[in-house]
CSV table of C-alpha atoms in Angstrom, one decimal:
chain,number,residue,atom,x,y,z
W,1,MET,CA,-8.8,6.4,-4.8
W,2,THR,CA,-11.9,8.5,-5.5
W,3,VAL,CA,-11.7,11.3,-8.0
W,4,GLU,CA,-14.2,14.1,-8.4
W,5,ALA,CA,-15.5,14.0,-12.0
W,6,THR,CA,-17.5,17.2,-11.9
W,7,ARG,CA,-14.8,19.6,-13.2
W,8,ALA,CA,-13.5,17.2,-15.8
W,9,GLU,CA,-13.7,17.9,-19.5
W,10,PRO,CA,-16.0,15.9,-21.8
W,11,ILE,CA,-14.4,13.3,-24.0
W,12,PRO,CA,-14.4,14.1,-27.7
W,13,VAL,CA,-15.9,11.8,-30.3
W,14,ALA,CA,-13.8,10.5,-33.2
W,15,GLU,CA,-16.4,9.3,-35.6
W,16,TRP,CA,-13.9,9.4,-38.5
W,17,VAL,CA,-11.8,6.5,-37.3
W,18,THR,CA,-12.5,3.2,-39.0
W,19,ILE,CA,-11.4,-0.3,-38.2
W,20,PRO,CA,-9.8,-0.9,-41.7
W,21,ASP,CA,-7.8,2.3,-41.3
W,22,LEU,CA,-6.7,1.3,-37.8
W,23,TYR,CA,-5.7,-2.2,-39.1
W,24,ALA,CA,-3.7,-0.8,-42.0
W,25,ASP,CA,-1.7,1.8,-40.1
W,26,PRO,CA,-3.0,3.1,-36.7
W,27,TYR,CA,-0.1,5.5,-36.0
W,28,PRO,CA,-1.2,8.5,-38.2
W,29,ILE,CA,-4.7,8.1,-36.5
W,30,TYR,CA,-3.1,8.2,-33.1
W,31,ARG,CA,-1.1,11.3,-34.0
W,32,ARG,CA,-4.3,13.1,-35.2
W,33,LEU,CA,-6.2,12.0,-32.0
W,34,ARG,CA,-3.3,13.0,-29.7
W,35,ALA,CA,-3.4,16.5,-31.0
W,36,VAL,CA,-6.9,16.8,-29.7
W,37,ALA,CA,-7.0,14.8,-26.5
W,38,PRO,CA,-5.5,11.7,-24.7
W,39,ILE,CA,-8.9,9.9,-24.7
W,40,HIS,CA,-11.6,9.7,-27.5
W,41,TRP,CA,-14.9,7.9,-27.9
W,42,VAL,CA,-14.4,5.9,-31.1
W,43,PRO,CA,-17.8,4.6,-32.3
W,44,ALA,CA,-16.3,2.2,-34.8
W,45,VAL,CA,-14.8,0.1,-32.0
W,46,ASN,CA,-17.4,1.0,-29.4
W,47,ARG,CA,-14.8,2.0,-26.9
W,48,TYR,CA,-13.1,5.0,-25.3
W,49,LEU,CA,-9.5,4.7,-26.7
W,50,VAL,CA,-6.9,5.9,-24.3
W,51,ILE,CA,-3.8,6.9,-26.2
W,52,GLY,CA,-1.8,9.0,-23.7
W,53,TYR,CA,1.2,7.4,-21.9
W,54,ASP,CA,0.3,8.8,-18.5
W,55,ALA,CA,-3.4,8.0,-18.9
W,56,CYS,CA,-2.6,4.4,-19.9
W,57,HIS,CA,-0.2,4.0,-17.1
W,58,THR,CA,-2.7,5.4,-14.6
W,59,ILE,CA,-5.3,2.8,-15.7
W,60,GLU,CA,-2.7,-0.1,-15.4
W,61,LEU,CA,-2.0,0.9,-11.8
W,62,ASP,CA,-5.6,1.4,-10.6
W,63,GLN,CA,-7.8,-1.7,-10.8
W,64,GLU,CA,-10.3,-0.2,-8.4
W,65,ARG,CA,-11.4,2.5,-10.9
W,66,PHE,CA,-10.5,0.5,-14.0
W,67,SER,CA,-11.4,-3.2,-13.9
W,68,ALA,CA,-10.1,-5.9,-16.1
W,69,ASP,CA,-13.3,-7.8,-15.6
W,70,GLU,CA,-15.1,-6.3,-18.6
W,71,THR,CA,-18.8,-6.8,-19.2
W,72,GLY,CA,-19.6,-8.6,-22.5
W,73,SER,CA,-16.0,-9.6,-23.0
W,74,LEU,CA,-15.3,-11.4,-26.3
W,75,MET,CA,-12.2,-12.9,-24.7
W,76,LYS,CA,-14.3,-14.6,-22.0
W,77,ARG,CA,-16.6,-16.0,-24.7
W,78,SER,CA,-13.6,-17.2,-26.8
W,79,MET,CA,-11.2,-18.5,-24.1
W,80,GLY,CA,-13.2,-18.6,-20.9
W,81,HIS,CA,-12.8,-16.4,-17.9
W,82,SER,CA,-9.0,-16.2,-17.5
W,83,MET,CA,-7.0,-14.2,-14.9
W,84,LEU,CA,-6.5,-11.6,-17.6
W,85,ARG,CA,-10.1,-10.5,-17.2
W,86,LYS,CA,-10.1,-10.7,-13.4
W,87,ASP,CA,-9.0,-8.2,-10.7
W,88,ASP,CA,-7.1,-8.9,-7.5
W,89,PRO,CA,-7.4,-10.9,-5.3
W,90,GLU,CA,-8.9,-13.5,-7.7
W,91,HIS,CA,-6.3,-12.5,-10.4
W,92,ASP,CA,-3.5,-12.7,-7.9
W,93,ALA,CA,-4.3,-16.2,-6.7
W,94,GLU,CA,-4.5,-17.6,-10.2
W,95,ARG,CA,-1.4,-15.8,-11.3
W,96,ARG,CA,0.5,-17.2,-8.3
W,97,SER,CA,-0.5,-20.7,-9.5
W,98,TYR,CA,2.0,-20.2,-12.4
W,99,GLY,CA,4.7,-20.2,-9.8
W,100,GLY,CA,8.3,-20.1,-11.0
W,101,VAL,CA,7.6,-21.8,-14.4
W,102,LEU,CA,8.1,-18.6,-16.5
W,103,ARG,CA,10.7,-16.9,-14.3
W,104,PRO,CA,14.5,-16.4,-14.9
W,105,LYS,CA,15.6,-19.3,-12.7
W,106,ALA,CA,13.5,-21.9,-14.7
W,107,ILE,CA,14.6,-20.2,-17.9
W,108,LYS,CA,18.2,-20.8,-16.9
W,109,GLN,CA,17.6,-24.4,-15.7
W,110,HIS,CA,15.3,-25.6,-18.5
W,111,TRP,CA,14.0,-23.3,-21.2
W,112,GLN,CA,17.1,-21.6,-22.6
W,113,ALA,CA,18.4,-24.9,-23.8
W,114,VAL,CA,15.0,-25.7,-25.4
W,115,PHE,CA,15.0,-22.3,-27.1
W,116,GLU,CA,18.5,-22.9,-28.5
W,117,ARG,CA,17.4,-26.3,-29.8
W,118,ASN,CA,14.3,-24.9,-31.5
W,119,ALA,CA,16.3,-22.0,-33.0
W,120,THR,CA,18.5,-24.6,-34.6
W,121,THR,CA,15.6,-26.6,-36.0
W,122,TYR,CA,13.6,-23.6,-37.4
W,123,LEU,CA,16.7,-21.8,-38.8
W,124,GLY,CA,17.3,-25.0,-40.6
W,125,ARG,CA,13.7,-24.9,-41.9
W,126,LEU,CA,14.2,-21.3,-43.1
W,127,ARG,CA,17.5,-22.1,-44.8
W,128,ALA,CA,15.9,-25.1,-46.4
W,129,ALA,CA,13.1,-22.9,-47.8
W,130,GLY,CA,15.8,-20.9,-49.6
W,131,PRO,CA,16.4,-17.2,-50.2
W,132,GLY,CA,13.0,-15.5,-50.8
W,133,ALA,CA,11.4,-17.4,-47.9
W,134,ASP,CA,9.0,-15.8,-45.5
W,135,LEU,CA,10.9,-15.3,-42.2
W,136,VAL,CA,7.5,-15.2,-40.3
W,137,ALA,CA,6.1,-18.4,-41.7
W,138,GLU,CA,9.3,-20.4,-41.9
W,139,PHE,CA,11.0,-19.3,-38.7
W,140,ALA,CA,9.4,-16.8,-36.3
W,141,ALA,CA,6.0,-18.4,-36.0
W,142,PRO,CA,7.0,-22.1,-35.7
W,143,TYR,CA,9.8,-21.2,-33.4
W,144,ALA,CA,7.6,-19.3,-31.0
W,145,ALA,CA,4.9,-22.0,-31.2
W,146,GLU,CA,7.3,-24.9,-30.5
W,147,ASN,CA,8.8,-22.9,-27.5
W,148,LEU,CA,5.4,-22.3,-26.1
W,149,ARG,CA,4.4,-26.0,-26.6
W,150,ALA,CA,7.4,-27.0,-24.5
W,151,VAL,CA,6.9,-24.4,-21.8
W,152,LEU,CA,3.2,-25.2,-21.4
W,153,GLY,CA,3.6,-29.0,-21.5
W,154,PHE,CA,1.4,-30.0,-24.5
W,155,HIS,CA,3.6,-32.9,-25.2
W,156,GLY,CA,0.9,-34.6,-27.4
W,157,ALA,CA,0.4,-31.6,-29.6
W,158,THR,CA,2.4,-30.1,-32.4
W,159,GLN,CA,3.6,-26.5,-33.1
W,160,GLU,CA,1.0,-26.4,-35.9
W,161,ASP,CA,-1.7,-27.2,-33.3
W,162,MET,CA,-0.4,-24.3,-31.2
W,163,GLN,CA,-0.5,-21.9,-34.1
W,164,ARG,CA,-4.0,-22.9,-35.0
W,165,TRP,CA,-5.3,-22.7,-31.4
W,166,SER,CA,-3.6,-19.4,-30.8
W,167,GLN,CA,-4.9,-17.7,-34.0
W,168,THR,CA,-8.5,-19.0,-33.8
W,169,LEU,CA,-8.9,-18.2,-30.1
W,170,ILE,CA,-7.5,-14.7,-30.7
W,171,ASP,CA,-9.7,-14.3,-33.7
W,172,GLY,CA,-12.6,-15.0,-31.4
W,173,THR,CA,-11.3,-12.5,-28.9
W,174,GLY,CA,-11.4,-9.9,-31.6
W,175,ASN,CA,-14.6,-11.0,-33.3
W,176,TYR,CA,-16.4,-7.6,-33.0
W,177,ALA,CA,-18.2,-8.4,-36.3
W,178,ASP,CA,-19.8,-11.4,-34.6
W,179,ASP,CA,-18.9,-13.7,-37.5
W,180,PRO,CA,-20.3,-17.1,-36.9
W,181,GLU,CA,-17.5,-18.9,-38.7
W,182,VAL,CA,-14.9,-17.2,-36.4
W,183,TRP,CA,-16.8,-18.3,-33.4
W,184,ALA,CA,-17.1,-21.9,-34.8
W,185,ALA,CA,-13.3,-22.0,-35.3
W,186,ALA,CA,-12.6,-20.6,-31.9
W,187,GLU,CA,-15.0,-23.2,-30.3
W,188,ARG,CA,-13.3,-26.0,-32.2
W,189,SER,CA,-9.9,-25.0,-30.9
W,190,SER,CA,-11.3,-24.5,-27.4
W,191,ARG,CA,-12.5,-28.1,-27.4
W,192,GLU,CA,-9.2,-29.3,-28.7
W,193,VAL,CA,-7.3,-27.5,-26.0
W,194,ASP,CA,-9.6,-28.9,-23.4
W,195,GLU,CA,-9.0,-32.4,-24.7
W,196,ALA,CA,-5.2,-31.8,-24.8
W,197,ILE,CA,-5.3,-30.6,-21.2
W,198,ASP,CA,-7.4,-33.6,-20.1
W,199,GLU,CA,-4.9,-35.9,-21.8
W,200,MET,CA,-1.9,-34.3,-20.2
W,201,LEU,CA,-2.9,-33.7,-16.6
W,202,PRO,CA,-2.9,-37.3,-15.4
W,203,HIS,CA,0.3,-38.0,-17.4
W,204,LEU,CA,2.1,-35.0,-15.8
W,205,ARG,CA,0.8,-35.9,-12.4
W,206,ALA,CA,2.5,-39.2,-12.8
W,207,ASN,CA,5.5,-37.8,-14.6
W,208,PRO,CA,6.1,-34.3,-13.4
W,209,ASP,CA,8.4,-32.0,-15.4
W,210,ALA,CA,9.3,-28.3,-15.6
W,211,SER,CA,6.2,-27.4,-17.7
W,212,LEU,CA,3.4,-25.1,-16.7
W,213,LEU,CA,0.7,-27.8,-17.1
W,214,SER,CA,2.8,-30.0,-14.8
W,215,GLN,CA,2.9,-27.3,-12.2
W,216,LEU,CA,-0.8,-26.7,-12.5
W,217,SER,CA,-1.7,-30.4,-12.4
W,218,GLY,CA,-0.9,-30.4,-8.7
W,219,MET,CA,-3.0,-27.3,-7.8
W,220,PRO,CA,-6.4,-27.2,-6.3
W,221,MET,CA,-7.7,-24.9,-9.1
W,222,PRO,CA,-11.1,-25.3,-10.7
W,223,LEU,CA,-10.7,-27.0,-14.1
W,224,GLU,CA,-12.6,-24.2,-15.7
W,225,ALA,CA,-10.1,-21.6,-14.5
W,226,LEU,CA,-7.2,-23.7,-15.5
W,227,ARG,CA,-8.5,-24.2,-19.0
W,228,ALA,CA,-9.3,-20.5,-19.5
W,229,ASN,CA,-5.8,-19.5,-18.2
W,230,LEU,CA,-4.1,-22.0,-20.5
W,231,LYS,CA,-6.1,-20.6,-23.5
W,232,MET,CA,-5.2,-17.1,-22.6
W,233,THR,CA,-1.5,-18.2,-22.3
W,234,ILE,CA,-1.6,-19.9,-25.7
W,235,GLY,CA,-3.0,-16.6,-27.2
W,236,GLY,CA,-0.6,-14.3,-25.5
W,237,GLY,CA,2.5,-16.6,-25.5
W,238,LEU,CA,2.7,-17.2,-29.3
W,239,ASN,CA,1.9,-14.0,-31.2
W,240,GLU,CA,4.1,-11.8,-29.0
W,241,PRO,CA,7.5,-13.6,-29.3
W,242,ARG,CA,6.7,-14.3,-33.0
W,243,ASP,CA,5.9,-10.7,-33.7
W,244,ALA,CA,8.9,-9.5,-31.7
W,245,VAL,CA,11.3,-11.6,-33.7
W,246,ALA,CA,9.8,-10.5,-37.0
W,247,THR,CA,9.5,-6.8,-36.1
W,248,THR,CA,13.0,-6.6,-34.7
W,249,ALA,CA,14.4,-8.4,-37.8
W,250,TRP,CA,12.4,-6.1,-40.1
W,251,ALA,CA,13.5,-3.0,-38.1
W,252,LEU,CA,17.2,-3.9,-38.2
W,253,LEU,CA,17.2,-4.9,-41.8
W,254,SER,CA,15.5,-1.5,-42.6
W,255,HIS,CA,18.1,0.4,-40.6
W,256,PRO,CA,21.6,-1.0,-41.6
W,257,GLU,CA,23.6,1.4,-39.4
W,258,GLN,CA,21.7,0.2,-36.3
W,259,LEU,CA,22.1,-3.4,-37.4
W,260,ALA,CA,25.9,-2.8,-37.7
W,261,SER,CA,25.9,-1.4,-34.1
W,262,VAL,CA,23.9,-4.3,-32.8
W,263,LEU,CA,26.1,-6.8,-34.5
W,264,ALA,CA,29.3,-5.1,-33.3
W,265,GLY,CA,28.1,-4.7,-29.7
W,266,GLY,CA,25.8,-7.6,-29.1
W,267,ARG,CA,23.0,-5.1,-28.5
W,268,TRP,CA,20.2,-7.6,-29.1
W,269,ALA,CA,18.3,-6.7,-25.9
W,270,GLU,CA,18.3,-3.0,-26.8
W,271,ALA,CA,17.1,-3.9,-30.4
W,272,PHE,CA,14.3,-6.0,-28.9
W,273,GLU,CA,13.1,-3.5,-26.3
W,274,GLU,CA,13.1,-0.7,-28.8
W,275,SER,CA,11.2,-2.9,-31.3
W,276,ILE,CA,8.3,-3.7,-28.9
W,277,ARG,CA,8.2,0.0,-27.9
W,278,TRP,CA,8.0,0.9,-31.6
W,279,VAL,CA,5.4,-1.7,-32.6
W,280,ALA,CA,3.8,-3.2,-29.4
W,281,PRO,CA,2.7,-6.7,-30.3
W,282,ILE,CA,-0.3,-6.4,-28.0
W,283,SER,CA,-1.3,-2.8,-28.8
W,284,MET,CA,-4.7,-2.5,-27.2
W,285,TYR,CA,-6.4,-4.2,-24.3
W,286,PRO,CA,-9.7,-3.5,-22.5
W,287,ARG,CA,-10.6,-2.1,-19.1
W,288,GLN,CA,-13.9,-0.9,-17.7
W,289,ALA,CA,-14.6,2.1,-15.5
W,290,THR,CA,-16.1,1.0,-12.2
W,291,ARG,CA,-17.5,4.5,-11.4
W,292,ASP,CA,-17.8,8.0,-12.7
W,293,THR,CA,-14.3,9.2,-12.6
W,294,GLU,CA,-11.6,11.5,-14.1
W,295,LEU,CA,-8.7,10.5,-16.2
W,296,ALA,CA,-6.2,12.9,-17.7
W,297,GLY,CA,-8.6,15.7,-16.8
W,298,MET,CA,-11.5,14.1,-18.7
W,299,ALA,CA,-14.8,12.7,-17.4
W,300,VAL,CA,-15.1,9.0,-17.8
W,301,PRO,CA,-18.6,7.6,-17.0
W,302,ALA,CA,-19.2,4.5,-14.9
W,303,GLY,CA,-19.3,1.4,-17.0
W,304,ALA,CA,-17.2,3.0,-19.8
W,305,ARG,CA,-15.6,0.3,-21.9
W,306,MET,CA,-12.1,1.5,-22.5
W,307,GLY,CA,-9.2,0.5,-24.8
W,308,VAL,CA,-5.8,1.0,-23.3
W,309,VAL,CA,-3.8,1.6,-26.4
W,310,VAL,CA,-0.2,0.9,-25.3
W,311,GLY,CA,0.8,1.0,-29.0
W,312,ALA,CA,-0.1,4.7,-29.0
W,313,ALA,CA,1.3,5.3,-25.5
W,314,ASN,CA,4.6,3.9,-26.5
W,315,ARG,CA,4.8,6.7,-29.2
W,316,ASP,CA,3.7,9.5,-26.9
W,317,PRO,CA,6.1,12.5,-27.7
W,318,VAL,CA,5.7,13.7,-24.1
W,319,VAL,CA,7.8,10.7,-23.0
W,320,PHE,CA,9.7,9.6,-26.1
W,321,THR,CA,11.7,11.9,-28.4
W,322,ASP,CA,11.0,11.4,-32.1
W,323,PRO,CA,8.8,8.5,-31.1
W,324,GLU,CA,7.8,7.4,-34.6
W,325,SER,CA,11.4,6.3,-35.4
W,326,TYR,CA,13.1,3.1,-34.6
W,327,ASP,CA,16.2,4.1,-32.7
W,328,ILE,CA,18.2,1.8,-30.4
W,329,ASP,CA,20.2,4.8,-29.2
W,330,ARG,CA,17.2,6.8,-27.8
W,331,PRO,CA,17.3,7.6,-24.1
W,332,ARG,CA,15.9,4.6,-22.3
W,333,LYS,CA,12.5,5.1,-20.8
W,334,PRO,CA,10.1,2.4,-19.6
W,335,HIS,CA,7.8,1.3,-22.4
W,336,LEU,CA,4.3,-0.2,-21.8
W,337,ALA,CA,4.6,-3.1,-24.2
W,338,PHE,CA,4.5,-5.7,-21.4
W,339,GLY,CA,1.6,-3.8,-19.7
W,340,GLY,CA,2.1,-2.7,-16.1
W,341,GLY,CA,0.8,-3.2,-12.6
W,342,SER,CA,-0.6,-6.5,-11.5
W,343,HIS,CA,-1.2,-7.6,-15.1
W,344,PHE,CA,2.4,-7.1,-16.1
W,345,CYS,CA,3.1,-9.8,-18.7
W,346,ALA,CA,3.9,-13.0,-16.9
W,347,GLY,CA,5.8,-14.2,-19.9
W,348,ALA,CA,8.1,-11.1,-20.2
W,349,TRP,CA,11.3,-13.0,-19.2
W,350,ILE,CA,10.4,-16.0,-21.5
W,351,ALA,CA,9.9,-13.5,-24.3
W,352,ARG,CA,13.3,-11.9,-23.6
W,353,ALA,CA,15.0,-15.2,-23.3
W,354,SER,CA,13.5,-16.7,-26.5
W,355,VAL,CA,13.9,-13.6,-28.7
W,356,VAL,CA,17.1,-12.1,-27.4
W,357,GLY,CA,18.8,-15.2,-26.1
W,358,GLY,CA,17.6,-17.7,-28.7
W,359,ALA,CA,16.4,-16.3,-32.0
W,360,LEU,CA,17.9,-13.0,-33.1
W,361,PRO,CA,21.6,-13.4,-32.7
W,362,ARG,CA,21.4,-16.9,-34.2
W,363,LEU,CA,19.3,-15.7,-37.1
W,364,PHE,CA,21.8,-13.0,-38.1
W,365,ALA,CA,24.8,-15.2,-37.5
W,366,GLU,CA,23.7,-18.2,-39.5
W,367,LEU,CA,22.2,-16.4,-42.5
W,368,PRO,CA,25.1,-14.2,-43.7
W,369,GLY,CA,24.0,-11.3,-45.8
W,370,LEU,CA,20.5,-11.5,-44.5
W,371,ARG,CA,18.5,-8.7,-46.2
W,372,LEU,CA,15.0,-7.6,-47.2
W,373,ASP,CA,13.7,-8.7,-50.6
W,374,PRO,CA,13.5,-5.5,-52.6
W,375,ALA,CA,10.9,-7.0,-54.9
W,376,ARG,CA,8.5,-8.0,-52.1
W,377,PRO,CA,8.1,-5.6,-49.2
W,378,ALA,CA,7.2,-6.7,-45.7
W,379,VAL,CA,3.5,-6.8,-44.9
W,380,VAL,CA,2.5,-5.3,-41.6
W,381,GLY,CA,-1.0,-5.1,-40.1
W,382,GLY,CA,-3.2,-4.9,-37.0
W,383,TRP,CA,-4.0,-2.5,-34.2
W,384,VAL,CA,-5.3,-4.7,-31.3
W,385,PHE,CA,-2.5,-7.1,-32.1
W,386,ARG,CA,0.0,-5.6,-34.5
W,387,GLY,CA,3.0,-7.2,-36.2
W,388,VAL,CA,4.8,-8.2,-39.4
W,389,LEU,CA,2.5,-10.6,-41.2
W,390,GLY,CA,5.0,-11.5,-44.0
W,391,LEU,CA,8.7,-10.8,-44.3
W,392,PRO,CA,10.4,-12.2,-47.4
W,393,VAL,CA,14.1,-12.2,-47.0
W,394,LEU,CA,17.2,-13.0,-49.0
W,395,TRP,CA,20.7,-14.1,-47.9
W,396,ASP,CA,24.0,-15.1,-49.5
U,1,MET,CA,4.2,7.3,9.9
U,2,PRO,CA,7.1,5.4,8.3
U,3,LYS,CA,9.6,7.4,6.2
U,4,VAL,CA,11.8,6.6,3.2
U,5,ILE,CA,14.7,8.7,2.2
U,6,TYR,CA,15.7,8.3,-1.5
U,7,HIS,CA,19.2,9.4,-2.5
U,8,HIS,CA,19.7,10.2,-6.2
U,9,GLU,CA,22.9,9.9,-8.1
U,10,ASP,CA,23.2,13.7,-8.5
U,11,GLY,CA,23.2,14.1,-4.7
U,12,ALA,CA,19.5,15.2,-4.5
U,13,THR,CA,17.5,13.6,-1.7
U,14,GLU,CA,13.7,13.1,-1.4
U,15,THR,CA,11.9,12.1,1.8
U,16,VAL,CA,8.6,10.4,1.5
U,17,ALA,CA,6.2,9.6,4.4
U,18,ALA,CA,4.1,6.4,3.7
U,19,ASP,CA,1.5,4.4,5.5
U,20,ALA,CA,2.6,1.3,7.4
U,21,GLY,CA,2.1,-1.7,5.1
U,22,SER,CA,3.2,0.3,2.0
U,23,ASN,CA,6.7,-0.4,0.6
U,24,VAL,CA,9.7,1.4,-0.7
U,25,MET,CA,8.6,1.0,-4.4
U,26,ARG,CA,5.0,2.0,-3.8
U,27,ALA,CA,6.0,5.0,-1.7
U,28,ALA,CA,8.2,6.2,-4.6
U,29,VAL,CA,5.7,5.6,-7.4
U,30,GLN,CA,2.8,7.3,-5.6
U,31,ASN,CA,5.0,10.3,-4.8
U,32,GLY,CA,6.6,10.6,-8.2
U,33,VAL,CA,10.2,9.8,-7.0
U,34,ALA,CA,12.2,9.5,-10.2
U,35,GLY,CA,14.3,6.4,-10.9
U,36,ILE,CA,11.9,3.9,-9.3
U,37,VAL,CA,9.7,2.3,-12.0
U,38,GLY,CA,7.8,-0.6,-10.4
U,39,GLU,CA,6.6,-2.0,-13.7
U,40,CYS,CA,5.0,-5.1,-12.3
U,41,GLY,CA,3.2,-3.4,-9.5
U,42,GLY,CA,5.0,-5.2,-6.7
U,43,GLN,CA,5.1,-8.9,-7.7
U,44,ALA,CA,8.9,-9.3,-7.7
U,45,MET,CA,8.6,-9.9,-11.4
U,46,CYS,CA,10.3,-7.0,-13.2
U,47,ALA,CA,13.4,-5.8,-11.2
U,48,THR,CA,12.6,-2.1,-11.9
U,49,CYS,CA,12.3,-1.0,-8.3
U,50,HIS,CA,15.9,-2.0,-7.5
U,51,VAL,CA,17.5,0.1,-4.6
U,52,TYR,CA,20.7,0.0,-2.6
U,53,VAL,CA,19.8,0.1,1.0
U,54,ARG,CA,22.2,2.2,3.2
U,55,GLU,CA,24.3,0.2,5.6
U,56,ALA,CA,22.7,1.5,8.8
U,57,HIS,CA,19.4,-0.1,7.9
U,58,LEU,CA,20.5,-3.5,6.6
U,59,ASP,CA,19.8,-5.2,9.9
U,60,SER,CA,16.2,-4.1,9.9
U,61,LEU,CA,15.4,-5.6,6.5
U,62,PRO,CA,13.3,-8.8,5.9
U,63,GLU,CA,15.1,-11.8,4.5
U,64,ILE,CA,15.4,-12.0,0.7
U,65,GLY,CA,12.8,-14.3,-0.7
U,66,GLU,CA,13.3,-16.8,-3.5
U,67,ASP,CA,11.5,-14.6,-6.1
U,68,GLU,CA,13.4,-11.5,-5.0
U,69,GLU,CA,16.7,-13.4,-5.1
U,70,GLU,CA,16.3,-14.5,-8.8
U,71,MET,CA,15.1,-11.0,-9.8
U,72,LEU,CA,18.1,-9.3,-8.1
U,73,ASP,CA,20.2,-11.1,-10.7
U,74,CYS,CA,18.2,-9.3,-13.5
U,75,THR,CA,18.6,-5.7,-12.4
U,76,ALA,CA,19.7,-3.2,-15.0
U,77,ALA,CA,22.3,-1.6,-12.6
U,78,PRO,CA,24.9,-3.9,-11.0
U,79,ARG,CA,23.8,-5.9,-8.1
U,80,ASP,CA,25.5,-5.2,-4.8
U,81,GLU,CA,25.6,-8.4,-2.8
U,82,ARG,CA,24.9,-6.7,0.5
U,83,ARG,CA,22.8,-3.7,-0.3
U,84,SER,CA,20.7,-4.5,-3.4
U,85,ARG,CA,17.0,-5.1,-2.7
U,86,LEU,CA,13.7,-4.8,-4.6
U,87,GLY,CA,11.8,-1.9,-3.2
U,88,CYS,CA,8.5,-3.7,-3.5
U,89,GLN,CA,9.7,-6.4,-1.0
U,90,LEU,CA,10.6,-3.8,1.7
U,91,THR,CA,7.4,-3.4,3.6
U,92,LEU,CA,7.3,-0.3,5.8
U,93,GLY,CA,6.4,-0.3,9.4
U,94,GLY,CA,7.4,-2.7,12.2
U,95,ASP,CA,11.2,-3.1,12.1
U,96,LEU,CA,11.3,-0.7,9.1
U,97,GLU,CA,10.0,2.6,10.4
U,98,GLU,CA,12.7,4.5,8.5
U,99,VAL,CA,15.0,3.5,5.6
U,100,GLU,CA,17.5,5.3,3.5
U,101,VAL,CA,18.2,4.0,-0.1
U,102,ASP,CA,20.3,4.9,-3.0
U,103,VAL,CA,18.5,5.0,-6.3
U,104,PRO,CA,20.4,3.2,-9.1
U,105,ALA,CA,21.5,5.0,-12.2
U,106,THR,CA,19.1,2.9,-14.3
U,107,GLN,CA,16.2,0.4,-13.9
U,108,ILE,CA,15.8,-0.7,-17.5
């Protein structure tokens, strides 16, 4: 698809946007930007931020004009060159190597039982920590990490290893300040993951199981690509279910009438989907324009580094009525929290199964009177990745 | 040029001509046919291009693959054992020069 760029409008510059403001609360910034245009050059982040729903969706569906293979990618430096930074057909070949491991059939056969078991374990840990405990640190994070460890097949590692690897590799991916300590931590984790993969591959070849590493151990894939894809999956597969559990719990505890409706009707799936629309765990991801082109009536130059801000698109009032509110009863429209097109989240069904099927109903069933701690409010942060960082809770 | 006729719940009908090699999902998305989402771009991964194929065309359809089979159990609208398919798996052209489908009430 070639689009004439000659009649397109110039993209405005938003020099007033700062990274600390984005981190603290990006939504008022997106509202102010949206009133002007769906795309802005934001010098503080050195990107064109695309905040309109239609524009974000157009990018997702058009990898010829908007490539995932970004020049100077921090993610490539931190995690290696994974499929997330490749276009088809290379992306497609690597994605197919994941086979059925993350799909509904495997979830039914293997993973749902694992998620149930892990929910029991980490609800026990939260309960043992006692009222006032942090739901993120005591439940959501270790639960998501242990699920991921099982699905990936890192049988020699711990959930704490998974949390450390995920956080430090992601910190590298977002290391725009080029902090050497952040790079050092990411490199350390990268080596540890490589060692864990090297340890597991021969074992899983001899003792195959349902895990992703087991599936990959029989594939003729270059080790470099396998390693990069696993690191990407560690990054993407932990934060997102963790944040979805915590954000949904926070949203429901802050909206008692909606919580009552969810409890009465088993509406956990609706609570989850609305939660990731409201606060998309992965709120921004990069693309690069392959040519001079037009997007949303605006001129995008060849080579432009773009940020697809699905966290903003998911609150576009053109698509969602009263978009800033958490409302499980809103008319259902497709949100972009799982991305779209060929990079649609490969872990979407795992996320749904572990959060909706495993964590949320059990959390509210087993901790009667679960409520926010009025003395210590939830801490929320981030804009590239956004989520509840701390959620002190009480129960009876 | 192959043709897809989309029947909506309210009785409205849209006819789309598409290139051979395209599919029922892509033809809809590229032409703004409401009710077909196609979140995953055609990987049989999201179940948001679910359609009910009209009886007259059932014999012209390709077999249901393994990925499509499991995804048809995840559709938002009820699965019809005979007529439910993923639009992304219905490649146009060859045996499928023309197909009529009913668009489900919801995809999400």
